[in-house]
Amino acid sequence: GESVGLHLPTLSVQEGDNSIINCAYSNSASDYFIWYKQESGKGPQFIIDIRSNMDKRQGQRVTVLLNKTVKHLSLQIAATQPGDSAVYFCAENLIQGAQKLVFGQGTRLTINP
Amino acid sequence: DTGVSQNPRHKITKRGQNVTFRCDPISEHNRLYWYRQTLGQGPEFLTYFQNEAQLEKSRLLSDRFSAERPKGSFSTLEIQRTEQGDSAMYLCASSLGLTVEAFFGQGTRLTVV
């Protein structure tokens, strides 16, 4: 079936270091991908998105890379801060023009002081 | 607060009872989505509306679940004859037109005892 998964369930990095969170997706027809951040007790918060016709997109301290050949998505967070500690989900969009998102299980990122 | 608002934040109910949740999307957002999230998992798509029309329903949405958006603004999600397996966080999100960036609410946490 269709699924989006993550390689690691947890990731710990030192404050100030860069972090990379990986995601594998299985639906080659997906045209849009999003990374969300979810803090405890809160709803997912949009971080950055990328369309299937791109392979890289940069935001503020974040970069998303898309490798369609191997169906791999990654989120790079530069100069991590304590506030970056959260669960990060990748999601793929299955309906063009709408947002029927399929989420992965998430990676818990912990920033160590 | 101009974000997506969900009420109640928490609901504890006895098995077999009916429950109803409400979602108020961001003003002017014509698309509204419901997702369900269980502990340690990513959100799962349930259904979405464009204005008052319900355009897509997941297989997860059994006949005990019904969602409405009568005037194209707020939406309600009702679960009849609740079961323990319905215990989860129910998330609402909204987006504007073809913009796929959806904004999530804080969710309603349902516990069925």
Short mmCIF file of C-alpha atoms in Angstrom, two decimals:
data_model
loop_
_atom_site.label_atom_id
_atom_site.label_comp_id
_atom_site.label_asym_id
_atom_site.label_seq_id
_atom_site.Cartn_x
_atom_site.Cartn_y
_atom_site.Cartn_z
CA GLY A 1 0.00 0.00 0.00
CA GLU A 2 0.92 3.63 -0.01
CA SER A 3 3.04 4.74 2.89
CA VAL A 4 5.56 7.27 3.97
CA GLY A 5 8.13 6.19 6.46
CA LEU A 6 11.13 7.49 8.31
CA HIS A 7 14.48 5.84 8.72
CA LEU A 8 14.98 6.68 12.41
CA PRO A 9 12.45 7.16 15.15
CA THR A 10 14.74 9.33 17.32
CA LEU A 11 17.62 11.68 16.72
CA SER A 12 19.74 13.56 19.25
CA VAL A 13 22.06 16.39 18.31
CA GLN A 14 24.06 18.98 20.18
CA GLU A 15 22.78 22.50 20.25
CA GLY A 16 24.33 24.44 17.43
CA ASP A 17 24.97 21.39 15.27
CA ASN A 18 23.15 20.64 12.06
CA SER A 19 20.60 17.85 11.93
CA ILE A 20 19.31 15.75 9.07
CA ILE A 21 16.01 13.91 9.25
CA ASN A 22 15.29 11.38 6.53
CA CYS A 23 12.12 10.06 5.00
CA ALA A 24 11.30 7.42 2.41
CA TYR A 25 8.08 7.53 0.43
CA SER A 26 6.56 4.88 -1.77
CA ASN A 27 4.06 6.62 -4.04
CA SER A 28 5.78 7.79 -7.19
CA ALA A 29 2.63 9.70 -8.19
CA SER A 30 2.87 12.08 -5.24
CA ASP A 31 3.47 15.60 -6.48
CA TYR A 32 4.03 17.51 -3.31
CA PHE A 33 5.79 16.92 -0.02
CA ILE A 34 5.71 18.74 3.28
CA TRP A 35 7.65 18.66 6.49
CA TYR A 36 5.76 19.34 9.70
CA LYS A 37 6.97 19.94 13.22
CA GLN A 38 4.82 18.81 16.12
CA GLU A 39 5.43 19.79 19.70
CA SER A 40 3.82 17.94 22.56
CA GLY A 41 0.11 18.67 22.86
CA LYS A 42 0.01 20.79 19.73
CA GLY A 43 -1.07 20.32 16.16
CA PRO A 44 1.47 19.88 13.35
CA GLN A 45 3.16 23.09 12.27
CA PHE A 46 4.16 23.60 8.64
CA ILE A 47 7.91 23.95 8.17
CA ILE A 48 8.68 23.72 4.49
CA ASP A 49 7.32 22.13 1.34
CA ILE A 50 8.65 21.02 -2.01
CA ARG A 51 7.03 20.10 -5.29
CA SER A 52 8.01 17.05 -7.28
CA ASN A 53 9.55 19.18 -10.05
CA MET A 54 12.18 20.47 -7.64
CA ASP A 55 15.04 18.73 -5.87
CA LYS A 56 15.94 21.33 -3.28
CA ARG A 57 14.26 24.14 -1.45
CA GLN A 58 15.61 26.36 1.29
CA GLY A 59 13.92 28.23 4.06
CA GLN A 60 15.10 29.92 7.17
CA ARG A 61 17.61 27.47 8.72
CA VAL A 62 15.87 24.59 6.95
CA THR A 63 16.50 22.86 3.65
CA VAL A 64 14.45 20.10 2.08
CA LEU A 65 16.00 17.75 -0.45
CA LEU A 66 13.98 15.50 -2.72
CA ASN A 67 15.47 12.54 -4.57
CA LYS A 68 12.75 11.10 -6.76
CA THR A 69 15.00 8.38 -8.13
CA VAL A 70 15.17 6.65 -4.76
CA LYS A 71 11.99 8.21 -3.36
CA HIS A 72 13.81 9.92 -0.54
CA LEU A 73 13.12 13.16 1.27
CA SER A 74 15.27 14.85 3.87
CA LEU A 75 15.03 17.84 6.16
CA GLN A 76 18.16 19.64 7.17
CA ILE A 77 18.05 21.99 10.12
CA ALA A 78 21.04 24.26 10.52
CA ALA A 79 22.41 25.49 13.84
CA THR A 80 19.84 23.65 15.90
CA GLN A 81 18.28 25.39 18.88
CA PRO A 82 16.46 24.00 21.93
CA GLY A 83 13.19 25.10 20.37
CA ASP A 84 13.77 22.69 17.51
CA SER A 85 13.11 19.76 19.83
CA ALA A 86 9.92 18.15 18.55
CA VAL A 87 8.61 15.31 16.42
CA TYR A 88 9.09 15.87 12.71
CA PHE A 89 6.83 14.33 10.11
CA CYS A 90 7.21 14.13 6.40
CA ALA A 91 4.01 13.93 4.40
CA GLU A 92 3.18 13.35 0.77
CA ASN A 93 0.21 14.76 -1.06
CA LEU A 94 -1.83 12.22 -3.00
CA ILE A 95 -4.42 14.42 -4.66
CA GLN A 96 -3.24 17.21 -6.88
CA GLY A 97 -4.78 20.50 -5.88
CA ALA A 98 -6.05 19.23 -2.56
CA GLN A 99 -4.24 18.09 0.50
CA LYS A 100 -4.88 14.45 1.18
CA LEU A 101 -1.67 13.99 3.05
CA VAL A 102 -0.09 10.69 3.99
CA PHE A 103 2.16 11.14 7.00
CA GLY A 104 5.09 9.07 8.14
CA GLN A 105 5.51 7.89 11.70
CA GLY A 106 7.73 10.79 12.71
CA THR A 107 11.22 11.35 14.07
CA ARG A 108 11.68 12.73 17.55
CA LEU A 109 14.47 15.28 17.48
CA THR A 110 16.13 16.10 20.79
CA ILE A 111 18.54 19.01 21.09
CA ASN A 112 21.12 18.51 23.82
CA PRO A 113 22.55 21.60 25.53
CA ASP B 1 -6.20 34.29 17.66
CA THR B 2 -6.77 33.84 13.95
CA GLY B 3 -5.63 30.22 13.71
CA VAL B 4 -7.68 27.06 13.39
CA SER B 5 -9.74 26.56 16.51
CA GLN B 6 -10.96 23.20 17.77
CA ASN B 7 -13.35 22.49 20.60
CA PRO B 8 -13.30 20.84 22.98
CA ARG B 9 -9.58 20.29 23.55
CA HIS B 10 -10.25 17.16 25.54
CA LYS B 11 -13.20 14.80 25.71
CA ILE B 12 -13.66 11.73 27.87
CA THR B 13 -16.66 9.62 27.08
CA LYS B 14 -18.05 6.22 27.91
CA ARG B 15 -18.10 3.53 25.29
CA GLY B 16 -21.31 3.63 23.31
CA GLN B 17 -21.89 7.36 23.72
CA ASN B 18 -21.97 9.84 20.86
CA VAL B 19 -19.52 12.72 20.68
CA THR B 20 -19.28 15.78 18.47
CA PHE B 21 -16.25 17.95 17.82
CA ARG B 22 -16.16 21.36 16.27
CA CYS B 23 -13.58 23.02 14.05
CA ASP B 24 -13.46 26.69 13.12
CA PRO B 25 -11.04 27.16 10.23
CA ILE B 26 -9.07 30.26 9.43
CA SER B 27 -11.42 32.86 8.06
CA GLU B 28 -11.74 32.76 4.26
CA HIS B 29 -10.16 29.30 4.01
CA ASN B 30 -12.41 27.30 1.74
CA ARG B 31 -10.84 23.91 2.35
CA LEU B 32 -11.16 22.04 5.62
CA TYR B 33 -9.64 18.70 6.55
CA TRP B 34 -10.05 16.19 9.35
CA TYR B 35 -7.25 13.90 10.43
CA ARG B 36 -6.89 11.40 13.24
CA GLN B 37 -3.67 10.82 15.13
CA THR B 38 -2.94 8.00 17.56
CA LEU B 39 -0.04 8.03 19.99
CA GLY B 40 3.32 7.72 18.30
CA GLN B 41 1.87 7.83 14.80
CA GLY B 42 1.50 10.46 12.16
CA PRO B 43 -1.91 11.95 11.40
CA GLU B 44 -4.20 9.89 9.15
CA PHE B 45 -6.47 11.56 6.64
CA LEU B 46 -10.19 11.18 7.32
CA THR B 47 -12.03 13.59 5.06
CA TYR B 48 -11.97 17.01 3.45
CA PHE B 49 -14.38 19.71 2.38
CA GLN B 50 -14.23 22.35 -0.25
CA ASN B 51 -16.68 24.95 0.97
CA GLU B 52 -19.69 22.90 2.09
CA ALA B 53 -19.05 19.95 -0.21
CA GLN B 54 -17.42 16.85 1.24
CA LEU B 55 -15.13 15.74 -1.58
CA GLU B 56 -13.16 12.84 -0.16
CA LYS B 57 -13.66 10.31 2.61
CA SER B 58 -11.11 7.84 3.83
CA ARG B 59 -11.88 4.17 4.35
CA LEU B 60 -11.03 4.92 7.98
CA LEU B 61 -14.26 6.89 8.23
CA SER B 62 -16.71 4.16 9.16
CA ASP B 63 -20.45 4.66 9.09
CA ARG B 64 -20.29 5.67 12.76
CA PHE B 65 -18.42 8.81 11.71
CA SER B 66 -20.05 11.76 10.02
CA ALA B 67 -18.66 15.15 9.18
CA GLU B 68 -20.50 18.25 8.09
CA ARG B 69 -19.71 21.75 7.02
CA PRO B 70 -23.18 23.16 6.46
CA LYS B 71 -22.35 26.75 5.60
CA GLY B 72 -18.85 26.31 4.33
CA SER B 73 -17.37 27.77 7.48
CA PHE B 74 -17.10 25.69 10.67
CA SER B 75 -17.25 21.91 10.59
CA THR B 76 -18.38 19.23 12.99
CA LEU B 77 -17.21 15.66 13.29
CA GLU B 78 -19.58 13.27 15.05
CA ILE B 79 -18.77 9.80 16.24
CA GLN B 80 -21.72 7.60 17.15
CA ARG B 81 -21.56 4.61 19.48
CA THR B 82 -17.95 5.32 20.39
CA GLU B 83 -15.54 2.43 20.80
CA GLN B 84 -12.26 2.30 22.68
CA GLY B 85 -10.45 2.17 19.37
CA ASP B 86 -11.77 5.64 18.60
CA SER B 87 -9.50 7.09 21.29
CA ALA B 88 -7.15 9.44 19.45
CA MET B 89 -6.36 13.04 18.70
CA TYR B 90 -8.69 14.47 16.06
CA LEU B 91 -7.03 17.22 14.08
CA CYS B 92 -8.61 19.79 11.85
CA ALA B 93 -6.75 21.79 9.22
CA SER B 94 -7.72 24.43 6.70
CA SER B 95 -6.23 25.89 3.55
CA LEU B 96 -7.07 28.56 1.01
CA GLY B 97 -7.99 27.60 -2.53
CA LEU B 98 -5.32 25.67 -4.35
CA THR B 99 -2.70 26.64 -1.80
CA VAL B 100 -1.69 23.35 -0.36
CA GLU B 101 -0.18 24.73 2.83
CA ALA B 102 -2.67 23.68 5.46
CA PHE B 103 -2.77 25.05 8.96
CA PHE B 104 -3.62 22.66 11.75
CA GLY B 105 -5.55 23.29 14.92
CA GLN B 106 -4.50 22.06 18.35
CA GLY B 107 -6.71 19.03 18.07
CA THR B 108 -9.35 17.39 20.22
CA ARG B 109 -8.11 14.51 22.30
CA LEU B 110 -10.78 11.85 22.69
CA THR B 111 -10.58 9.18 25.34
CA VAL B 112 -13.19 6.43 25.29
CA VAL B 113 -13.43 4.53 28.57
#
